[in-house]
PDB file of C-alpha atoms in Angstrom:
ATOM      1  CA  MET R   1     188.297 180.007 -80.523  1.00 33.00           C
ATOM      2  CA  ILE R   2     190.640 177.173 -81.466  1.00 34.00           C
ATOM      3  CA  THR R   3     189.013 174.705 -83.834  1.00 35.00           C
ATOM      4  CA  SER R   4     189.415 170.960 -83.292  1.00 35.00           C
ATOM      5  CA  ASN R   5     191.290 170.657 -86.597  1.00 38.00           C
ATOM      6  CA  LEU R   6     193.792 173.323 -85.589  1.00 34.00           C
ATOM      7  CA  LEU R   7     194.176 171.725 -82.171  1.00 34.00           C
ATOM      8  CA  SER R   8     194.828 168.382 -83.804  1.00 37.00           C
ATOM      9  CA  ARG R   9     197.493 169.944 -86.007  1.00 32.00           C
ATOM     10  CA  ARG R  10     199.172 171.616 -83.029  1.00 34.00           C
ATOM     11  CA  GLN R  11     199.048 168.397 -81.038  1.00 37.00           C
ATOM     12  CA  PHE R  12     200.556 166.552 -83.972  1.00 33.00           C
ATOM     13  CA  VAL R  13     203.426 169.040 -84.264  1.00 34.00           C
ATOM     14  CA  LEU R  14     204.078 168.833 -80.518  1.00 33.00           C
ATOM     15  CA  ILE R  15     204.021 165.038 -80.510  1.00 33.00           C
ATOM     16  CA  ALA R  16     206.292 164.900 -83.560  1.00 36.00           C
ATOM     17  CA  ALA R  17     208.774 167.303 -81.986  1.00 34.00           C
ATOM     18  CA  THR R  18     208.784 165.329 -78.751  1.00 33.00           C
ATOM     19  CA  ALA R  19     209.362 162.098 -80.655  1.00 36.00           C
ATOM     20  CA  ALA R  20     212.251 163.654 -82.573  1.00 35.00           C
ATOM     21  CA  VAL R  21     213.987 164.464 -79.299  1.00 34.00           C
ATOM     22  CA  SER R  22     213.151 161.379 -77.299  1.00 34.00           C
ATOM     23  CA  GLY R  23     212.925 158.833 -80.116  1.00 38.00           C
ATOM     24  CA  PRO R  24     216.606 157.858 -80.369  1.00 37.00           C
ATOM     25  CA  SER R  25     216.894 157.242 -76.634  1.00 36.00           C
ATOM     26  CA  LEU R  26     213.670 155.215 -76.653  1.00 36.00           C
ATOM     27  CA  VAL R  27     214.956 153.122 -79.527  1.00 39.00           C
ATOM     28  CA  ARG R  28     218.265 152.564 -77.807  1.00 42.00           C
ATOM     29  CA  GLY R  29     216.385 151.420 -74.731  1.00 43.00           C
ATOM     30  CA  ALA R  30     214.329 148.959 -76.784  1.00 43.00           C
ATOM     31  CA  GLU R  31     217.408 147.556 -78.458  1.00 45.00           C
ATOM     32  CA  HIS R  32     218.859 146.409 -75.168  1.00 47.00           C
ATOM     33  CA  LYS R  33     215.648 145.242 -73.556  1.00 59.00           C
ATOM     34  CA  ASP R  34     215.562 141.438 -73.635  1.00 75.00           C
ATOM     35  CA  GLY R  35     211.883 141.326 -74.471  1.00 88.00           C
ATOM     36  CA  TYR R  36     211.884 143.488 -77.556  1.00 94.00           C
ATOM     37  CA  LEU R  37     210.511 140.722 -79.795  1.00 96.00           C
ATOM     38  CA  ASN R  38     207.420 140.206 -77.651  1.00 95.00           C
ATOM     39  CA  GLY R  39     204.518 141.365 -79.810  1.00 94.00           C
ATOM     40  CA  ARG R  40     206.829 141.922 -82.779  1.00 96.00           C
ATOM     41  CA  LEU R  41     207.707 138.361 -83.768  1.00 98.00           C
ATOM     42  CA  TYR R  42     205.137 135.875 -85.065  1.00 98.00           C
ATOM     43  CA  LYS R  43     205.644 132.124 -85.059  1.00 98.00           C
ATOM     44  CA  THR R  44     205.080 129.980 -88.126  1.00 98.00           C
ATOM     45  CA  LEU R  45     206.225 126.543 -89.285  1.00 98.00           C
ATOM     46  CA  LYS R  46     206.529 124.385 -92.387  1.00 98.00           C
ATOM     47  CA  ILE R  47     203.413 122.353 -93.251  1.00 98.00           C
ATOM     48  CA  GLY R  48     205.519 119.172 -93.485  1.00 98.00           C
ATOM     49  CA  MET R  49     206.281 119.429 -89.760  1.00 98.00           C
ATOM     50  CA  VAL R  50     202.635 118.758 -88.874  1.00 98.00           C
ATOM     51  CA  ARG R  51     202.624 114.961 -88.800  1.00 98.00           C
ATOM     52  CA  SER R  52     199.167 114.529 -87.258  1.00 97.00           C
ATOM     53  CA  GLY R  53     195.787 115.210 -88.828  1.00 98.00           C
ATOM     54  CA  LYS R  54     194.266 113.552 -91.863  1.00 96.00           C
ATOM     55  CA  THR R  55     192.974 116.653 -93.608  1.00 98.00           C
ATOM     56  CA  LEU R  56     194.545 120.032 -94.248  1.00 98.00           C
ATOM     57  CA  GLU R  57     191.979 121.630 -91.954  1.00 98.00           C
ATOM     58  CA  GLU R  58     192.978 119.264 -89.151  1.00 98.00           C
ATOM     59  CA  LYS R  59     196.656 120.069 -89.678  1.00 98.00           C
ATOM     60  CA  PHE R  60     195.941 123.799 -89.538  1.00 98.00           C
ATOM     61  CA  ALA R  61     193.950 123.323 -86.331  1.00 98.00           C
ATOM     62  CA  ILE R  62     196.778 121.337 -84.718  1.00 98.00           C
ATOM     63  CA  ALA R  63     199.360 123.997 -85.626  1.00 98.00           C
ATOM     64  CA  LYS R  64     197.154 126.689 -84.151  1.00 98.00           C
ATOM     65  CA  GLU R  65     196.542 124.706 -80.954  1.00 98.00           C
ATOM     66  CA  ALA R  66     200.307 124.225 -80.616  1.00 98.00           C
ATOM     67  CA  GLY R  67     200.729 127.991 -80.422  1.00 98.00           C
ATOM     68  CA  PHE R  68     201.659 128.997 -83.958  1.00 98.00           C
ATOM     69  CA  ASP R  69     200.396 132.202 -85.559  1.00 98.00           C
ATOM     70  CA  GLY R  70     200.643 131.004 -89.160  1.00 98.00           C
ATOM     71  CA  ILE R  71     201.854 128.245 -91.442  1.00 98.00           C
ATOM     72  CA  GLU R  72     203.975 127.925 -94.588  1.00 98.00           C
ATOM     73  CA  LEU R  73     202.978 125.734 -97.535  1.00 98.00           C
ATOM     74  CA  ASN R  74     204.905 124.231-100.456  1.00 98.00           C
ATOM     75  CA  CYS R  75     204.082 125.943-103.759  1.00 98.00           C
ATOM     76  CA  PRO R  76     203.271 125.270-106.495  1.00 98.00           C
ATOM     77  CA  GLY R  77     201.158 122.203-105.888  1.00 97.00           C
ATOM     78  CA  ILE R  78     198.487 123.303-103.431  1.00 98.00           C
ATOM     79  CA  ASP R  79     194.715 123.080-103.823  1.00 98.00           C
ATOM     80  CA  VAL R  80     193.800 126.741-103.433  1.00 98.00           C
ATOM     81  CA  ALA R  81     190.159 126.060-102.557  1.00 98.00           C
ATOM     82  CA  GLU R  82     191.162 123.515 -99.898  1.00 98.00           C
ATOM     83  CA  VAL R  83     193.665 125.915 -98.340  1.00 98.00           C
ATOM     84  CA  ARG R  84     191.154 128.759 -98.265  1.00 98.00           C
ATOM     85  CA  ALA R  85     188.641 126.475 -96.572  1.00 98.00           C
ATOM     86  CA  ALA R  86     191.203 125.445 -93.935  1.00 98.00           C
ATOM     87  CA  ILE R  87     192.064 129.092 -93.248  1.00 98.00           C
ATOM     88  CA  LYS R  88     188.397 130.010 -92.895  1.00 98.00           C
ATOM     89  CA  ALA R  89     187.631 127.063 -90.611  1.00 98.00           C
ATOM     90  CA  THR R  90     190.606 127.520 -88.267  1.00 98.00           C
ATOM     91  CA  GLY R  91     191.498 131.185 -88.473  1.00 98.00           C
ATOM     92  CA  LEU R  92     195.147 130.234 -89.051  1.00 98.00           C
ATOM     93  CA  PRO R  93     196.651 132.260 -91.915  1.00 98.00           C
ATOM     94  CA  VAL R  94     199.181 131.165 -94.496  1.00 98.00           C
ATOM     95  CA  ASP R  95     202.017 133.662 -94.131  1.00 98.00           C
ATOM     96  CA  GLY R  96     204.058 132.345 -97.035  1.00 98.00           C
ATOM     97  CA  SER R  97     205.355 129.356 -98.924  1.00 98.00           C
ATOM     98  CA  VAL R  98     208.471 127.444 -99.873  1.00 98.00           C
ATOM     99  CA  ASN R  99     209.132 127.051-103.589  1.00 98.00           C
ATOM    100  CA  ALA R 100     208.616 123.348-104.216  1.00 96.00           C
ATOM    101  CA  GLY R 101     211.383 121.563-106.077  1.00 94.00           C
ATOM    102  CA  HIS R 102     213.876 124.436-105.937  1.00 95.00           C
ATOM    103  CA  TRP R 103     216.731 122.101-104.978  1.00 93.00           C
ATOM    104  CA  ASN R 104     216.296 119.954-108.082  1.00 95.00           C
ATOM    105  CA  VAL R 105     215.116 122.509-110.650  1.00 97.00           C
ATOM    106  CA  ARG R 106     217.532 125.363-110.093  1.00 98.00           C
ATOM    107  CA  HIS R 107     218.110 128.922-111.252  1.00 98.00           C
ATOM    108  CA  THR R 108     221.855 128.182-111.342  1.00 98.00           C
ATOM    109  CA  ASP R 109     221.556 125.200-113.701  1.00 98.00           C
ATOM    110  CA  PRO R 110     223.744 125.511-116.811  1.00 98.00           C
ATOM    111  CA  ASP R 111     220.860 124.291-119.010  1.00 98.00           C
ATOM    112  CA  PRO R 112     218.598 127.194-120.105  1.00 98.00           C
ATOM    113  CA  ALA R 113     215.650 124.798-120.338  1.00 98.00           C
ATOM    114  CA  VAL R 114     216.026 123.877-116.672  1.00 98.00           C
ATOM    115  CA  ARG R 115     216.295 127.525-115.695  1.00 98.00           C
ATOM    116  CA  ALA R 116     213.098 128.212-117.637  1.00 98.00           C
ATOM    117  CA  LYS R 117     211.344 125.515-115.590  1.00 98.00           C
ATOM    118  CA  ALA R 118     212.719 127.033-112.377  1.00 98.00           C
ATOM    119  CA  LEU R 119     211.333 130.420-113.393  1.00 98.00           C
ATOM    120  CA  ALA R 120     207.923 128.960-114.244  1.00 98.00           C
ATOM    121  CA  SER R 121     207.837 127.187-110.867  1.00 98.00           C
ATOM    122  CA  LEU R 122     208.699 130.402-109.010  1.00 98.00           C
ATOM    123  CA  GLN R 123     206.096 132.395-110.905  1.00 98.00           C
ATOM    124  CA  GLU R 124     203.372 129.835-110.190  1.00 98.00           C
ATOM    125  CA  ALA R 125     204.443 129.754-106.527  1.00 98.00           C
ATOM    126  CA  LEU R 126     203.981 133.520-106.402  1.00 98.00           C
ATOM    127  CA  ARG R 127     200.479 133.228-107.888  1.00 98.00           C
ATOM    128  CA  GLN R 128     199.370 130.400-105.589  1.00 98.00           C
ATOM    129  CA  THR R 129     200.810 132.073-102.490  1.00 98.00           C
ATOM    130  CA  HIS R 130     198.960 135.267-103.353  1.00 98.00           C
ATOM    131  CA  ALA R 131     195.743 133.305-103.903  1.00 98.00           C
ATOM    132  CA  VAL R 132     195.783 132.027-100.310  1.00 98.00           C
ATOM    133  CA  GLY R 133     196.808 135.282 -98.671  1.00 98.00           C
ATOM    134  CA  GLY R 134     200.530 134.703 -98.135  1.00 98.00           C
ATOM    135  CA  ASN R 135     203.154 137.387 -98.705  1.00 98.00           C
ATOM    136  CA  SER R 136     206.412 135.541 -99.438  1.00 98.00           C
ATOM    137  CA  VAL R 137     207.990 132.663-101.331  1.00 98.00           C
ATOM    138  CA  LEU R 138     211.165 131.175 -99.873  1.00 98.00           C
ATOM    139  CA  LEU R 139     213.727 130.283-102.527  1.00 98.00           C
ATOM    140  CA  VAL R 140     216.942 128.271-102.629  1.00 97.00           C
ATOM    141  CA  VAL R 141     218.552 129.829-105.678  1.00 97.00           C
ATOM    142  CA  GLY R 142     220.704 126.837-106.655  1.00 97.00           C
ATOM    143  CA  ARG R 143     223.958 125.037-105.972  1.00 97.00           C
ATOM    144  CA  GLY R 144     227.596 126.030-106.150  1.00 97.00           C
ATOM    145  CA  SER R 145     228.295 122.756-107.948  1.00 97.00           C
ATOM    146  CA  ASP R 146     226.466 124.116-111.010  1.00 98.00           C
ATOM    147  CA  GLY R 147     229.562 126.081-112.049  1.00 97.00           C
ATOM    148  CA  PRO R 148     232.024 128.810-111.078  1.00 97.00           C
ATOM    149  CA  GLU R 149     230.559 131.322-108.634  1.00 96.00           C
ATOM    150  CA  GLU R 150     230.684 134.186-111.122  1.00 97.00           C
ATOM    151  CA  GLU R 151     228.668 132.177-113.659  1.00 98.00           C
ATOM    152  CA  ILE R 152     225.991 130.829-111.328  1.00 97.00           C
ATOM    153  CA  TRP R 153     225.673 134.235-109.672  1.00 98.00           C
ATOM    154  CA  LYS R 154     224.925 135.833-113.052  1.00 98.00           C
ATOM    155  CA  ARG R 155     222.619 133.006-114.178  1.00 98.00           C
ATOM    156  CA  SER R 156     220.520 133.055-111.040  1.00 98.00           C
ATOM    157  CA  VAL R 157     220.200 136.830-110.806  1.00 98.00           C
ATOM    158  CA  GLU R 158     219.133 137.069-114.453  1.00 98.00           C
ATOM    159  CA  ASN R 159     216.622 134.239-114.120  1.00 98.00           C
ATOM    160  CA  ILE R 160     215.058 135.253-110.797  1.00 98.00           C
ATOM    161  CA  SER R 161     214.854 138.885-111.956  1.00 98.00           C
ATOM    162  CA  LYS R 162     212.351 137.795-114.605  1.00 98.00           C
ATOM    163  CA  ALA R 163     209.919 136.945-111.789  1.00 98.00           C
ATOM    164  CA  VAL R 164     210.318 140.269-109.949  1.00 98.00           C
ATOM    165  CA  PRO R 165     207.682 142.183-111.985  1.00 98.00           C
ATOM    166  CA  LEU R 166     205.089 139.539-111.068  1.00 98.00           C
ATOM    167  CA  ALA R 167     206.207 139.599-107.430  1.00 98.00           C
ATOM    168  CA  ALA R 168     205.760 143.381-107.381  1.00 98.00           C
ATOM    169  CA  GLU R 169     202.364 143.155-109.068  1.00 98.00           C
ATOM    170  CA  LEU R 170     201.093 140.618-106.526  1.00 98.00           C
ATOM    171  CA  GLY R 171     202.885 142.093-103.524  1.00 98.00           C
ATOM    172  CA  ILE R 172     204.742 138.877-102.745  1.00 98.00           C
ATOM    173  CA  HIS R 173     208.374 138.858-101.590  1.00 98.00           C
ATOM    174  CA  ILE R 174     210.915 136.499-103.140  1.00 98.00           C
ATOM    175  CA  LEU R 175     213.057 135.517-100.160  1.00 98.00           C
ATOM    176  CA  VAL R 176     216.439 133.848-100.609  1.00 98.00           C
ATOM    177  CA  GLU R 177     217.359 131.388 -97.875  1.00 98.00           C
ATOM    178  CA  ASN R 178     220.949 130.911 -96.755  1.00 98.00           C
ATOM    179  CA  VAL R 179     221.501 127.162 -96.956  1.00 97.00           C
ATOM    180  CA  TRP R 180     224.368 124.698 -97.304  1.00 97.00           C
ATOM    181  CA  ASN R 181     224.478 124.960-101.101  1.00 97.00           C
ATOM    182  CA  GLN R 182     228.118 126.046-101.524  1.00 96.00           C
ATOM    183  CA  PHE R 183     227.058 129.517-102.651  1.00 97.00           C
ATOM    184  CA  CYS R 184     227.864 132.897-101.050  1.00 97.00           C
ATOM    185  CA  TYR R 185     230.038 131.288 -98.350  1.00 97.00           C
ATOM    186  CA  ASP R 186     233.013 128.931 -98.083  1.00 97.00           C
ATOM    187  CA  HIS R 187     231.610 125.488 -97.295  1.00 96.00           C
ATOM    188  CA  ASP R 188     235.020 124.268 -96.118  1.00 96.00           C
ATOM    189  CA  GLY R 189     235.781 127.446 -94.199  1.00 97.00           C
ATOM    190  CA  ASP R 190     235.698 128.212 -90.488  1.00 97.00           C
ATOM    191  CA  HIS R 191     233.327 130.129 -88.211  1.00 96.00           C
ATOM    192  CA  THR R 192     234.801 133.589 -88.901  1.00 97.00           C
ATOM    193  CA  GLN R 193     232.939 134.168 -92.164  1.00 98.00           C
ATOM    194  CA  THR R 194     230.697 137.205 -92.756  1.00 98.00           C
ATOM    195  CA  ALA R 195     227.489 137.817 -94.719  1.00 98.00           C
ATOM    196  CA  ASP R 196     229.285 140.050 -97.251  1.00 98.00           C
ATOM    197  CA  LYS R 197     228.397 137.969-100.305  1.00 98.00           C
ATOM    198  CA  PHE R 198     224.759 137.559 -99.297  1.00 98.00           C
ATOM    199  CA  VAL R 199     224.498 141.347 -98.905  1.00 98.00           C
ATOM    200  CA  LYS R 200     225.986 141.896-102.364  1.00 98.00           C
ATOM    201  CA  TYR R 201     223.814 139.198-103.924  1.00 98.00           C
ATOM    202  CA  ILE R 202     220.527 140.587-102.599  1.00 98.00           C
ATOM    203  CA  ASP R 203     221.515 144.153-103.468  1.00 98.00           C
ATOM    204  CA  GLU R 204     222.183 143.144-107.071  1.00 98.00           C
ATOM    205  CA  PHE R 205     218.448 142.683-107.623  1.00 98.00           C
ATOM    206  CA  ASP R 206     217.872 146.303-106.614  1.00 97.00           C
ATOM    207  CA  SER R 207     214.276 145.528-105.690  1.00 98.00           C
ATOM    208  CA  PRO R 208     212.268 145.793-102.460  1.00 98.00           C
ATOM    209  CA  TRP R 209     210.577 142.537-103.484  1.00 98.00           C
ATOM    210  CA  VAL R 210     213.755 140.459-103.174  1.00 98.00           C
ATOM    211  CA  GLY R 211     215.141 139.880 -99.701  1.00 98.00           C
ATOM    212  CA  MET R 212     216.155 137.094 -97.361  1.00 98.00           C
ATOM    213  CA  GLN R 213     214.419 134.550 -95.208  1.00 98.00           C
ATOM    214  CA  PHE R 214     217.448 134.347 -92.981  1.00 98.00           C
ATOM    215  CA  ASP R 215     217.991 130.930 -91.411  1.00 98.00           C
ATOM    216  CA  ILE R 216     219.534 131.529 -87.998  1.00 97.00           C
ATOM    217  CA  GLY R 217     220.790 127.982 -87.487  1.00 96.00           C
ATOM    218  CA  ASN R 218     222.083 127.181 -90.954  1.00 97.00           C
ATOM    219  CA  HIS R 219     225.305 129.180 -90.793  1.00 97.00           C
ATOM    220  CA  TRP R 220     226.229 129.286 -87.098  1.00 97.00           C
ATOM    221  CA  LYS R 221     228.931 126.820 -88.135  1.00 97.00           C
ATOM    222  CA  TYR R 222     230.406 129.493 -90.401  1.00 98.00           C
ATOM    223  CA  GLY R 223     229.911 132.808 -88.621  1.00 98.00           C
ATOM    224  CA  SER R 224     228.291 134.906 -85.917  1.00 98.00           C
ATOM    225  CA  MET R 225     224.545 134.861 -86.511  1.00 98.00           C
ATOM    226  CA  GLY R 226     224.139 138.085 -84.583  1.00 98.00           C
ATOM    227  CA  ASP R 227     226.680 139.806 -86.802  1.00 98.00           C
ATOM    228  CA  TRP R 228     225.152 138.328 -89.971  1.00 98.00           C
ATOM    229  CA  ILE R 229     221.783 139.740 -88.882  1.00 98.00           C
ATOM    230  CA  ARG R 230     223.388 143.136 -88.329  1.00 98.00           C
ATOM    231  CA  GLN R 231     225.006 143.020 -91.777  1.00 98.00           C
ATOM    232  CA  LEU R 232     221.904 141.870 -93.618  1.00 98.00           C
ATOM    233  CA  ASN R 233     219.735 144.315 -91.655  1.00 98.00           C
ATOM    234  CA  LYS R 234     216.562 145.321 -93.523  1.00 98.00           C
ATOM    235  CA  ARG R 235     217.275 142.760 -96.242  1.00 98.00           C
ATOM    236  CA  ILE R 236     215.880 140.242 -93.757  1.00 98.00           C
ATOM    237  CA  VAL R 237     212.137 140.028 -94.334  1.00 98.00           C
ATOM    238  CA  LYS R 238     211.500 136.739 -92.501  1.00 98.00           C
ATOM    239  CA  LEU R 239     213.418 134.240 -90.398  1.00 98.00           C
ATOM    240  CA  ASP R 240     213.921 130.477 -90.407  1.00 98.00           C
ATOM    241  CA  LEU R 241     215.386 128.778 -87.380  1.00 96.00           C
ATOM    242  CA  LYS R 242     216.833 125.622 -85.995  1.00 97.00           C
ATOM    243  CA  GLY R 243     219.511 124.850 -83.436  1.00 97.00           C
ATOM    244  CA  PHE R 244     223.127 123.986 -84.182  1.00 97.00           C
ATOM    245  CA  SER R 245     226.114 122.775 -82.189  1.00 97.00           C
ATOM    246  CA  ARG R 246     229.561 123.833 -83.362  1.00 96.00           C
ATOM    247  CA  GLU R 247     231.096 121.464 -80.850  1.00 95.00           C
ATOM    248  CA  MET R 248     229.299 118.444 -82.331  1.00 96.00           C
ATOM    249  CA  SER R 249     228.992 119.939 -85.840  1.00 95.00           C
ATOM    250  CA  LYS R 250     225.326 119.036 -86.193  1.00 96.00           C
ATOM    251  CA  PHE R 251     221.866 120.547 -86.181  1.00 97.00           C
ATOM    252  CA  THR R 252     219.860 120.397 -82.959  1.00 97.00           C
ATOM    253  CA  LYS R 253     216.484 121.247 -81.537  1.00 97.00           C
ATOM    254  CA  ILE R 254     215.767 124.958 -81.234  1.00 97.00           C
ATOM    255  CA  GLY R 255     217.601 126.203 -78.156  1.00 96.00           C
ATOM    256  CA  ALA R 256     219.890 123.193 -77.897  1.00 96.00           C
ATOM    257  CA  GLY R 257     223.494 123.307 -79.068  1.00 95.00           C
ATOM    258  CA  ASP R 258     225.690 126.352 -78.604  1.00 97.00           C
ATOM    259  CA  LEU R 259     224.136 128.989 -80.865  1.00 97.00           C
ATOM    260  CA  ASP R 260     224.338 132.442 -79.252  1.00 97.00           C
ATOM    261  CA  TRP R 261     220.632 133.229 -78.942  1.00 97.00           C
ATOM    262  CA  ALA R 262     221.240 136.179 -76.617  1.00 97.00           C
ATOM    263  CA  ASP R 263     223.228 137.924 -79.351  1.00 97.00           C
ATOM    264  CA  VAL R 264     220.599 136.953 -81.933  1.00 98.00           C
ATOM    265  CA  ARG R 265     217.912 138.657 -79.845  1.00 97.00           C
ATOM    266  CA  LYS R 266     220.110 141.705 -79.381  1.00 97.00           C
ATOM    267  CA  ALA R 267     220.853 141.918 -83.112  1.00 98.00           C
ATOM    268  CA  LEU R 268     217.177 141.583 -84.070  1.00 98.00           C
ATOM    269  CA  ALA R 269     216.345 144.428 -81.686  1.00 97.00           C
ATOM    270  CA  GLU R 270     219.149 146.544 -83.140  1.00 97.00           C
ATOM    271  CA  ILE R 271     217.796 146.192 -86.691  1.00 98.00           C
ATOM    272  CA  LYS R 272     214.250 146.714 -85.297  1.00 97.00           C
ATOM    273  CA  TYR R 273     213.062 143.425 -86.705  1.00 98.00           C
ATOM    274  CA  SER R 274     209.336 142.762 -86.758  1.00 97.00           C
ATOM    275  CA  GLY R 275     207.827 139.851 -88.644  1.00 98.00           C
ATOM    276  CA  TRP R 276     207.583 136.091 -89.051  1.00 98.00           C
ATOM    277  CA  ALA R 277     209.929 133.375 -87.820  1.00 98.00           C
ATOM    278  CA  ALA R 278     209.483 129.866 -89.213  1.00 98.00           C
ATOM    279  CA  ALA R 279     210.535 126.729 -87.377  1.00 98.00           C
ATOM    280  CA  GLU R 280     212.357 124.292 -89.655  1.00 97.00           C
ATOM    281  CA  VAL R 281     213.108 121.249 -87.529  1.00 97.00           C
ATOM    282  CA  ALA R 282     211.817 117.705 -87.162  1.00 97.00           C
ATOM    283  CA  GLY R 283     208.095 117.913 -86.539  1.00 97.00           C
ATOM    284  CA  GLY R 284     205.592 115.480 -85.101  1.00 98.00           C
ATOM    285  CA  ASP R 285     202.258 115.340 -83.298  1.00 98.00           C
ATOM    286  CA  LEU R 286     200.588 118.037 -81.228  1.00 98.00           C
ATOM    287  CA  GLU R 287     202.854 117.530 -78.213  1.00 98.00           C
ATOM    288  CA  ARG R 288     206.003 117.791 -80.315  1.00 98.00           C
ATOM    289  CA  LEU R 289     204.715 120.952 -82.003  1.00 98.00           C
ATOM    290  CA  LYS R 290     203.923 122.449 -78.595  1.00 98.00           C
ATOM    291  CA  GLU R 291     207.516 121.730 -77.607  1.00 98.00           C
ATOM    292  CA  ILE R 292     208.808 123.507 -80.715  1.00 98.00           C
ATOM    293  CA  SER R 293     206.525 126.474 -80.056  1.00 98.00           C
ATOM    294  CA  ALA R 294     207.745 126.682 -76.443  1.00 97.00           C
ATOM    295  CA  ASN R 295     211.372 126.475 -77.596  1.00 98.00           C
ATOM    296  CA  MET R 296     210.746 129.412 -79.927  1.00 98.00           C
ATOM    297  CA  ASP R 297     209.191 131.394 -77.074  1.00 97.00           C
ATOM    298  CA  ARG R 298     212.278 130.713 -74.977  1.00 96.00           C
ATOM    299  CA  VAL R 299     215.012 131.573 -77.497  1.00 97.00           C
ATOM    300  CA  PHE R 300     213.241 134.723 -78.674  1.00 97.00           C
ATOM    301  CA  GLY R 301     212.186 135.842 -75.201  1.00 95.00           C
ATOM    302  CA  LEU R 302     208.518 135.876 -76.162  1.00 94.00           C
ATOM    303  CA  LYS R 303     207.136 134.679 -72.845  1.00 76.00           C
ATOM    304  CA  THR R 304     208.271 134.560 -69.249  1.00 54.00           C
ATOM    305  CA  GLN R 305     209.463 131.058 -68.541  1.00 47.00           C
ATOM    306  CA  SER R 306     208.321 129.501 -65.269  1.00 44.00           C
TER     307      SER R 306
END
């Protein structure tokens, strides 16, 4: 008589063997299916984009009604009890936060006292984000104008690394955003640039708790976003997005402009991306947020468009 445990083991071995044979072809099929992100990508947005609602609970409710799965806050500076109450009342989770003040108080600053303040801000952002159930803090590491690249690279890595033990303890990712800060790319260069420096920068931390919140629109002016996604690969933990037009050299609504969204979708499928994507565009009332949500559905292939 074959026991149920033995049968389960045999079934497991058979299923595993079948997967080993068929898995690669199944994955290849998924990579090229223009619907791969459906059920794998979750929409979020920055709290500052919600321009309607008097209370935090009302803002959460509006974001949820507009079709978003989560929301990002600015930390430190939140009222933890108020945020928890808004989450409980609406069912909308906080997926992460943006480190408040990171443009002005920077990890690349030549003054050690300023860098100490930047570290304290990041550490408190990690604590507050954890307290409300989020799992990431977006970080702009600094500005290229703070000194030669070699110096600001070293300064920022050393300073941010001091927060990594806390990030690991709390289970919160520190996610570097690619922005127009004259760092890790040539600000005066053309559209043939690669993500080489971003790859090297993230790898220097040598930690699973430091990755990227890759902004799809920010560097279309400087390179192929599909190829940057392929290069960064698993270093990408979350996404930010906006539109951009190379022809007009300006940011646009999501889906407007000339950004190659088809290649972005293909690249995300190739790296088997699954996770959050945050809108970072001009916000507004409920109708405007519904428009943004629909634009995200369209560019990511999340829903069949009528």
